[in-house]
């Protein structure tokens, strides 16, 4: 799982990579009707002719771009055992959880990577991170519980010592950034992108050249350059119903300074007297912006520059005794980008 967030300059968005133009072998596509009217199965080949499967459930998707990103990674036959399901971004919350930008299901069921539709540096890094989880699931470290990365990585990272000292865990009991599976997925993404400013495990240094070389050798060779990617703001769109006197939040990371967060909320039933709810941006436990929904105020926008690095969330807090429906939009950008 990749958490929603933003990387430090020069990138806009969390977690990934320096972008290079590249030439790739041509794709061979086969379009097959799926059991759903709004879905299509598209197949492509990697550089060795292995099949890659995309389950497209969004409109105007450039599947060739997703295939080019995966083709650029170090991988093996396991690439034919996973389906990349491309969905509209607002569906990611229901599929993956509120803090996730994407997710992978192969540990407990069919191997599926859920990623949002689009084309950006964020999506490239997110896809590579999630494919790292697939690599982790497909490879075994003898005598070690899953998830455990790959053998050379487990040894070089000193994971056995970190486990014994309780700095890392096989689950999320110590937090996302101390989960062995997430550390491996971040390391896997980093050896392809090489940008330390986008590395989200802040308590560890990213892989050095020796670890990168060892990982690539064990995985079967060096990757090729990633396709050229646009740097665009991350926009999250959510809608739902807020029960009386409850709250809803969209968490995100700002990995560097100079971030601009724009939070727009449209709320139903704000007409009664008094403050019905508040829109807030909260970073590192501190409210950095807040506006009330009073009588007749159905829409509020918070626009806050110069934030980060921080862990934040955009939040709606209700003090009403009735249900409130909401539509919200969170835009994360680098200043002057």
Protein backbone atom coordinates (compact mmCIF):
# COMPACT_ATOMS: atom_id res chain seq x y z
CA UNK A 1 0.00 0.00 0.00
CA UNK A 2 1.22 3.47 -0.87
CA UNK A 3 0.03 6.28 1.35
CA UNK A 4 -1.38 9.45 -0.18
CA UNK A 5 1.23 12.19 -0.08
CA UNK A 6 3.58 14.62 -1.73
CA UNK A 7 7.29 14.42 -2.36
CA UNK A 8 9.82 17.20 -1.97
CA UNK A 9 11.03 19.44 -4.77
CA UNK A 10 11.27 19.21 -7.67
CA UNK A 11 8.47 16.66 -7.63
CA UNK A 12 4.84 17.46 -6.84
CA UNK A 13 3.67 14.15 -5.52
CA UNK A 14 4.57 11.51 -3.03
CA UNK A 15 7.04 8.84 -3.31
CA UNK A 16 8.62 8.77 -6.71
CA UNK A 17 11.00 9.07 -9.35
CA UNK A 18 13.19 10.94 -11.70
CA UNK A 19 11.67 10.77 -15.14
CA UNK A 20 13.60 9.94 -18.31
CA UNK A 21 12.47 9.46 -21.88
CA UNK A 22 13.03 6.00 -23.34
CA UNK A 23 12.37 3.74 -26.30
CA UNK A 24 10.68 0.41 -25.67
CA UNK A 25 9.81 -2.64 -27.71
CA UNK A 26 6.39 -2.35 -29.30
CA UNK A 27 3.30 -3.56 -27.46
CA UNK A 28 1.00 -6.26 -28.75
CA UNK A 29 -2.49 -5.73 -27.36
CA UNK A 30 -5.48 -8.02 -27.22
CA UNK A 31 -8.78 -6.49 -26.13
CA UNK A 32 -11.19 -8.91 -24.48
CA UNK A 33 -14.66 -8.09 -23.19
CA UNK A 34 -14.94 -8.66 -19.46
CA UNK A 35 -17.90 -9.75 -17.39
CA UNK A 36 -18.58 -6.08 -16.59
CA UNK A 37 -19.93 -3.70 -19.19
CA UNK A 38 -17.62 -0.90 -18.01
CA UNK A 39 -14.43 -2.96 -17.89
CA UNK A 40 -11.95 -4.23 -20.47
CA UNK A 41 -9.06 -6.67 -20.21
CA UNK A 42 -6.01 -5.44 -22.08
CA UNK A 43 -2.87 -7.55 -22.44
CA UNK A 44 0.62 -6.37 -23.29
CA UNK A 45 4.09 -7.91 -23.33
CA UNK A 46 7.24 -7.01 -21.44
CA UNK A 47 10.63 -6.94 -23.14
CA UNK A 48 10.97 -10.73 -22.80
CA UNK A 49 7.50 -11.43 -24.16
CA UNK A 50 5.84 -12.15 -20.81
CA UNK A 51 2.16 -11.25 -20.60
CA UNK A 52 1.02 -8.28 -18.53
CA UNK A 53 -2.71 -7.99 -17.75
CA UNK A 54 -4.62 -4.74 -17.22
CA UNK A 55 -8.22 -4.64 -16.05
CA UNK A 56 -9.36 -1.18 -17.13
CA UNK A 57 -12.40 0.19 -15.27
CA UNK A 58 -11.99 3.88 -16.02
CA UNK A 59 -12.37 5.98 -19.15
CA UNK A 60 -9.63 7.47 -21.34
CA UNK A 61 -6.85 5.29 -19.87
CA UNK A 62 -3.52 5.11 -21.71
CA UNK A 63 -2.73 1.48 -20.90
CA UNK A 64 0.42 1.69 -23.02
CA UNK A 65 1.84 4.12 -20.45
CA UNK A 66 1.20 1.75 -17.51
CA UNK A 67 2.77 -1.08 -19.50
CA UNK A 68 5.84 1.06 -20.24
CA UNK A 69 6.32 1.81 -16.53
CA UNK A 70 6.19 -1.88 -15.62
CA UNK A 71 8.39 -2.85 -18.54
CA UNK A 72 11.03 -0.49 -17.14
CA UNK A 73 11.25 -2.38 -13.83
CA UNK A 74 13.44 -5.33 -12.83
CA UNK A 75 11.11 -8.32 -12.66
CA UNK A 76 10.68 -11.94 -13.65
CA UNK A 77 7.96 -14.41 -14.58
CA UNK A 78 5.82 -13.21 -11.64
CA UNK A 79 4.70 -10.28 -13.80
CA UNK A 80 2.30 -12.64 -15.56
CA UNK A 81 0.65 -13.57 -12.25
CA UNK A 82 -0.74 -10.14 -11.32
CA UNK A 83 -3.56 -8.03 -12.72
CA UNK A 84 -3.29 -4.24 -12.77
CA UNK A 85 -6.81 -2.90 -12.13
CA UNK A 86 -7.11 0.74 -13.18
CA UNK A 87 -10.03 2.58 -11.58
CA UNK A 88 -11.23 6.18 -11.19
CA UNK A 89 -9.32 7.84 -8.34
CA UNK A 90 -12.40 8.40 -6.14
CA UNK A 91 -12.87 4.62 -5.95
CA UNK A 92 -9.45 4.06 -4.35
CA UNK A 93 -10.68 4.92 -0.86
CA UNK A 94 -13.36 2.20 -0.90
CA UNK A 95 -10.97 -0.35 -2.42
CA UNK A 96 -7.80 0.43 -0.47
CA UNK A 97 -8.66 2.56 2.57
CA UNK A 98 -8.69 6.29 3.24
CA UNK A 99 -4.92 6.74 3.63
CA UNK A 100 -3.93 4.77 0.54
CA UNK A 101 -3.07 5.99 -2.93
CA UNK A 102 -3.14 2.40 -4.24
CA UNK A 103 -2.96 -1.15 -2.89
CA UNK A 104 -2.10 -4.80 -3.56
CA UNK A 105 -4.14 -7.85 -2.58
CA UNK A 106 -1.86 -10.78 -3.38
CA UNK A 107 -1.03 -11.74 0.20
CA UNK A 108 -4.60 -12.88 0.93
CA UNK A 109 -6.21 -13.52 -2.43
CA UNK A 110 -5.77 -13.10 -6.18
CA UNK A 111 -2.82 -10.86 -7.04
CA UNK A 112 -4.38 -7.54 -8.01
CA UNK A 113 -2.82 -4.08 -7.94
CA UNK A 114 -5.45 -1.34 -7.64
CA UNK A 115 -4.22 1.99 -9.06
CA UNK A 116 -6.03 5.17 -10.10
CA UNK A 117 -6.38 6.26 -13.70
CA UNK A 118 -4.08 8.99 -14.97
CA UNK A 119 -0.54 9.64 -16.12
CA UNK A 120 1.93 11.34 -13.77
CA UNK A 121 5.08 10.93 -11.71
CA UNK A 122 2.89 10.01 -8.75
CA UNK A 123 1.22 7.15 -10.59
CA UNK A 124 4.50 5.78 -11.93
CA UNK A 125 6.02 5.62 -8.46
CA UNK A 126 2.82 4.31 -6.93
CA UNK A 127 2.60 1.50 -9.49
CA UNK A 128 6.26 0.52 -8.94
CA UNK A 129 5.79 0.53 -5.16
CA UNK A 130 2.76 -1.75 -5.42
CA UNK A 131 4.59 -4.03 -7.84
CA UNK A 132 7.28 -4.24 -5.15
CA UNK A 133 4.65 -5.85 -2.91
CA UNK A 134 4.01 -8.39 -5.67
CA UNK A 135 7.75 -9.12 -5.90
CA UNK A 136 7.80 -9.55 -2.12
CA UNK A 137 4.93 -12.03 -2.24
CA UNK A 138 6.42 -14.04 -5.12
CA UNK A 139 9.95 -14.32 -3.66
CA UNK A 140 10.85 -16.22 -0.49
CA UNK A 141 13.51 -15.70 2.15
CA UNK A 142 14.22 -19.17 3.62
CA UNK A 143 13.22 -19.54 7.26
CA UNK A 144 11.68 -16.05 7.53
CA UNK A 145 7.93 -15.27 7.74
CA UNK A 146 6.37 -13.24 4.97
CA UNK A 147 6.48 -10.43 4.12
CA UNK A 148 10.26 -10.39 3.89
CA UNK A 149 11.44 -8.93 0.59
CA UNK A 150 14.07 -10.91 -1.32
CA UNK A 151 17.07 -12.77 0.18
CA UNK A 152 19.84 -10.32 -0.75
CA UNK A 153 17.77 -7.37 0.48
CA UNK A 154 16.89 -9.08 3.79
CA UNK A 155 20.57 -9.72 4.50
CA UNK A 156 21.97 -6.40 3.28
CA UNK A 157 19.38 -4.34 5.16
CA UNK A 158 20.09 -6.23 8.38
CA UNK A 159 16.41 -7.02 8.79
CA UNK A 160 16.96 -9.86 11.25
CA UNK A 161 18.67 -7.47 13.65
CA UNK A 162 15.99 -4.82 13.16
CA UNK A 163 13.29 -7.40 13.92
CA UNK A 164 15.04 -8.55 17.09
CA UNK A 165 15.39 -4.94 18.30
CA UNK A 166 11.72 -4.27 17.48
CA UNK A 167 12.48 -1.50 15.04
CA UNK A 168 10.49 -3.23 12.31
CA UNK A 169 7.57 -5.66 12.20
CA UNK A 170 6.01 -8.08 9.74
CA UNK A 171 2.73 -6.18 10.12
CA UNK A 172 1.72 -2.56 10.81
CA UNK A 173 1.93 -2.78 14.60
CA UNK A 174 4.87 -0.33 14.66
CA UNK A 175 3.41 1.94 12.00
CA UNK A 176 3.45 2.07 8.20
CA UNK A 177 7.08 3.16 7.90
CA UNK A 178 8.29 0.34 10.17
CA UNK A 179 6.48 -2.40 8.25
CA UNK A 180 8.96 -4.72 6.53
CA UNK A 181 6.73 -5.05 3.49
CA UNK A 182 6.47 -1.28 3.05
CA UNK A 183 10.20 -0.76 3.51
CA UNK A 184 10.94 -3.32 0.80
CA UNK A 185 8.37 -1.78 -1.55
CA UNK A 186 9.88 1.68 -1.00
CA UNK A 187 13.37 0.31 -1.59
CA UNK A 188 12.20 -1.45 -4.75
CA UNK A 189 10.69 1.79 -6.03
CA UNK A 190 13.79 3.79 -5.09
CA UNK A 191 16.22 1.57 -7.05
CA UNK A 192 14.20 2.48 -10.13
CA UNK A 193 13.68 6.20 -9.46
CA UNK A 194 16.83 7.16 -7.55
CA UNK A 195 15.41 10.29 -5.94
CA UNK A 196 16.11 10.40 -2.20
CA UNK A 197 13.74 13.36 -1.75
CA UNK A 198 10.86 11.05 -2.65
CA UNK A 199 11.84 8.22 -0.32
CA UNK A 200 9.04 7.89 2.25
CA UNK A 201 10.77 5.78 4.94
CA UNK A 202 12.21 8.78 6.74
CA UNK A 203 14.03 6.92 9.55
CA UNK A 204 16.15 4.89 7.09
CA UNK A 205 18.53 5.98 4.39
CA UNK A 206 17.47 4.86 0.91
CA UNK A 207 19.40 1.99 -0.72
CA UNK A 208 23.00 2.81 -1.52
CA UNK A 209 24.60 1.84 -4.81
CA UNK A 210 25.81 -1.51 -3.48
CA UNK A 211 22.34 -2.52 -2.31
CA UNK A 212 20.76 -1.29 -5.53
CA UNK A 213 23.23 -3.32 -7.61
CA UNK A 214 22.68 -6.42 -5.48
CA UNK A 215 18.89 -6.15 -5.66
CA UNK A 216 18.87 -5.63 -9.40
CA UNK A 217 21.24 -8.57 -9.90
CA UNK A 218 19.06 -10.90 -7.83
CA UNK A 219 15.91 -9.72 -9.61
CA UNK A 220 17.42 -10.43 -12.99
CA UNK A 221 19.14 -7.37 -14.33
CA UNK A 222 19.06 -3.61 -14.66
CA UNK A 223 15.85 -1.76 -15.43
CA UNK A 224 15.54 0.59 -18.39
CA UNK A 225 14.56 4.25 -18.18
CA UNK A 226 11.05 5.16 -17.15
CA UNK A 227 8.79 6.87 -19.69
CA UNK A 228 8.54 10.65 -19.64
CA UNK A 229 6.05 11.73 -17.00
CA UNK A 230 4.19 14.97 -16.32
CA UNK A 231 4.48 16.59 -12.90
CA UNK A 232 0.95 17.61 -11.93
CA UNK A 233 -0.82 18.38 -8.66
CA UNK A 234 -2.48 15.51 -6.86
CA UNK A 235 -6.26 15.92 -6.70
CA UNK A 236 -8.37 13.74 -4.40
CA UNK A 237 -12.15 13.74 -4.74
CA UNK A 238 -14.41 12.18 -2.11
CA UNK A 239 -18.13 12.18 -1.34
CA UNK A 240 -20.32 10.57 1.29
CA UNK A 241 -22.53 11.06 4.32
CA UNK A 242 -21.40 12.24 7.73
CA UNK A 243 -23.36 10.87 10.69
CA UNK A 244 -24.39 13.35 13.42
CA UNK A 245 -21.52 14.82 15.45
CA UNK A 246 -18.84 12.81 13.68
CA UNK A 247 -15.87 13.65 11.48
CA UNK A 248 -14.31 12.51 8.21
CA UNK A 249 -10.71 13.07 7.13
CA UNK A 250 -8.44 12.48 4.15
CA UNK A 251 -4.86 11.91 5.38
CA UNK A 252 -1.80 12.79 3.29
CA UNK A 253 1.95 13.34 3.63
CA UNK A 254 3.93 16.43 2.68
CA UNK A 255 7.50 15.17 2.38
CA UNK A 256 9.09 18.56 1.81
CA UNK A 257 8.56 22.32 2.38
CA UNK A 258 6.70 24.78 0.17
CA UNK A 259 3.51 22.78 -0.35
CA UNK A 260 0.14 24.35 -1.11
CA UNK A 261 -2.99 22.56 0.11
CA UNK A 262 -6.39 23.62 -1.24
CA UNK A 263 -9.39 21.99 0.42
CA UNK A 264 -12.88 22.62 -0.96
CA UNK A 265 -16.01 21.21 0.68
CA UNK A 266 -19.64 21.39 -0.38
CA UNK A 267 -21.99 20.38 2.43
CA UNK A 268 -25.71 19.69 2.43
CA UNK A 269 -28.21 21.02 5.00
CA UNK A 270 -26.19 23.98 6.35
CA UNK A 271 -29.29 26.23 6.49
CA UNK A 272 -30.21 26.05 10.16
CA UNK A 273 -28.94 28.63 12.64
CA UNK A 274 -25.56 28.08 14.25
CA UNK A 275 -22.41 26.40 13.07
CA UNK A 276 -23.25 23.01 11.60
CA UNK A 277 -19.73 21.85 10.83
CA UNK A 278 -16.15 22.96 10.21
CA UNK A 279 -13.67 22.36 7.41
CA UNK A 280 -10.13 22.00 8.74
CA UNK A 281 -6.60 21.29 7.60
CA UNK A 282 -4.60 19.65 10.38
CA UNK A 283 -0.83 19.07 10.17
CA UNK A 284 1.20 17.25 12.82
CA UNK A 285 -1.72 17.53 15.22
CA UNK A 286 -2.12 21.31 14.77
CA UNK A 287 -5.08 22.99 13.05
CA UNK A 288 -3.48 25.22 10.40
CA UNK A 289 -6.76 26.39 8.82
CA UNK A 290 -10.43 26.22 9.76
CA UNK A 291 -13.70 27.64 8.45
CA UNK A 292 -17.24 27.07 9.78
CA UNK A 293 -20.37 26.13 7.91
CA UNK A 294 -23.02 28.48 9.26
CA UNK A 295 -26.46 29.32 8.01
CA UNK A 296 -26.56 29.47 4.22
CA UNK A 297 -22.90 28.56 3.79
CA UNK A 298 -22.87 25.36 1.72
CA UNK A 299 -19.33 25.67 0.32
CA UNK A 300 -16.02 26.46 1.98
CA UNK A 301 -12.47 26.59 0.59
CA UNK A 302 -9.26 26.51 2.61
CA UNK A 303 -6.16 27.49 0.64
CA UNK A 304 -2.95 27.22 2.67
CA UNK A 305 0.55 27.84 1.22
CA UNK A 306 3.99 27.00 2.59
CA UNK A 307 3.16 23.77 4.39
CA UNK A 308 5.40 20.76 5.01
CA UNK A 309 7.15 18.61 5.67
CA UNK A 310 4.30 17.19 7.76
CA UNK A 311 1.70 14.52 8.17
CA UNK A 312 -1.65 16.17 7.50
CA UNK A 313 -5.31 15.55 6.93
CA UNK A 314 -8.18 17.50 5.41
CA UNK A 315 -11.09 17.15 7.78
CA UNK A 316 -14.83 17.80 8.09
CA UNK A 317 -16.06 17.98 11.68
CA UNK A 318 -19.82 17.94 12.31
CA UNK A 319 -21.58 19.22 15.41
CA UNK A 320 -25.02 18.82 13.84
CA UNK A 321 -27.69 16.47 15.10
CA UNK A 322 -28.63 15.48 11.53
CA UNK A 323 -26.92 13.63 8.70
CA UNK A 324 -24.79 15.82 6.42
CA UNK A 325 -23.83 14.89 2.87
CA UNK A 326 -20.49 16.15 1.57
CA UNK A 327 -18.48 16.50 -1.61
CA UNK A 328 -14.84 17.44 -1.14
CA UNK A 329 -11.76 18.11 -3.23
CA UNK A 330 -8.18 18.15 -1.92
CA UNK A 331 -5.48 19.59 -4.20
CA UNK A 332 -1.81 19.17 -3.25
CA UNK A 333 0.78 21.16 -5.18
CA UNK A 334 4.23 22.69 -4.96
CA UNK A 335 4.25 26.48 -4.69
CA UNK A 336 4.53 28.21 -8.08
CA UNK A 337 4.26 24.87 -9.90
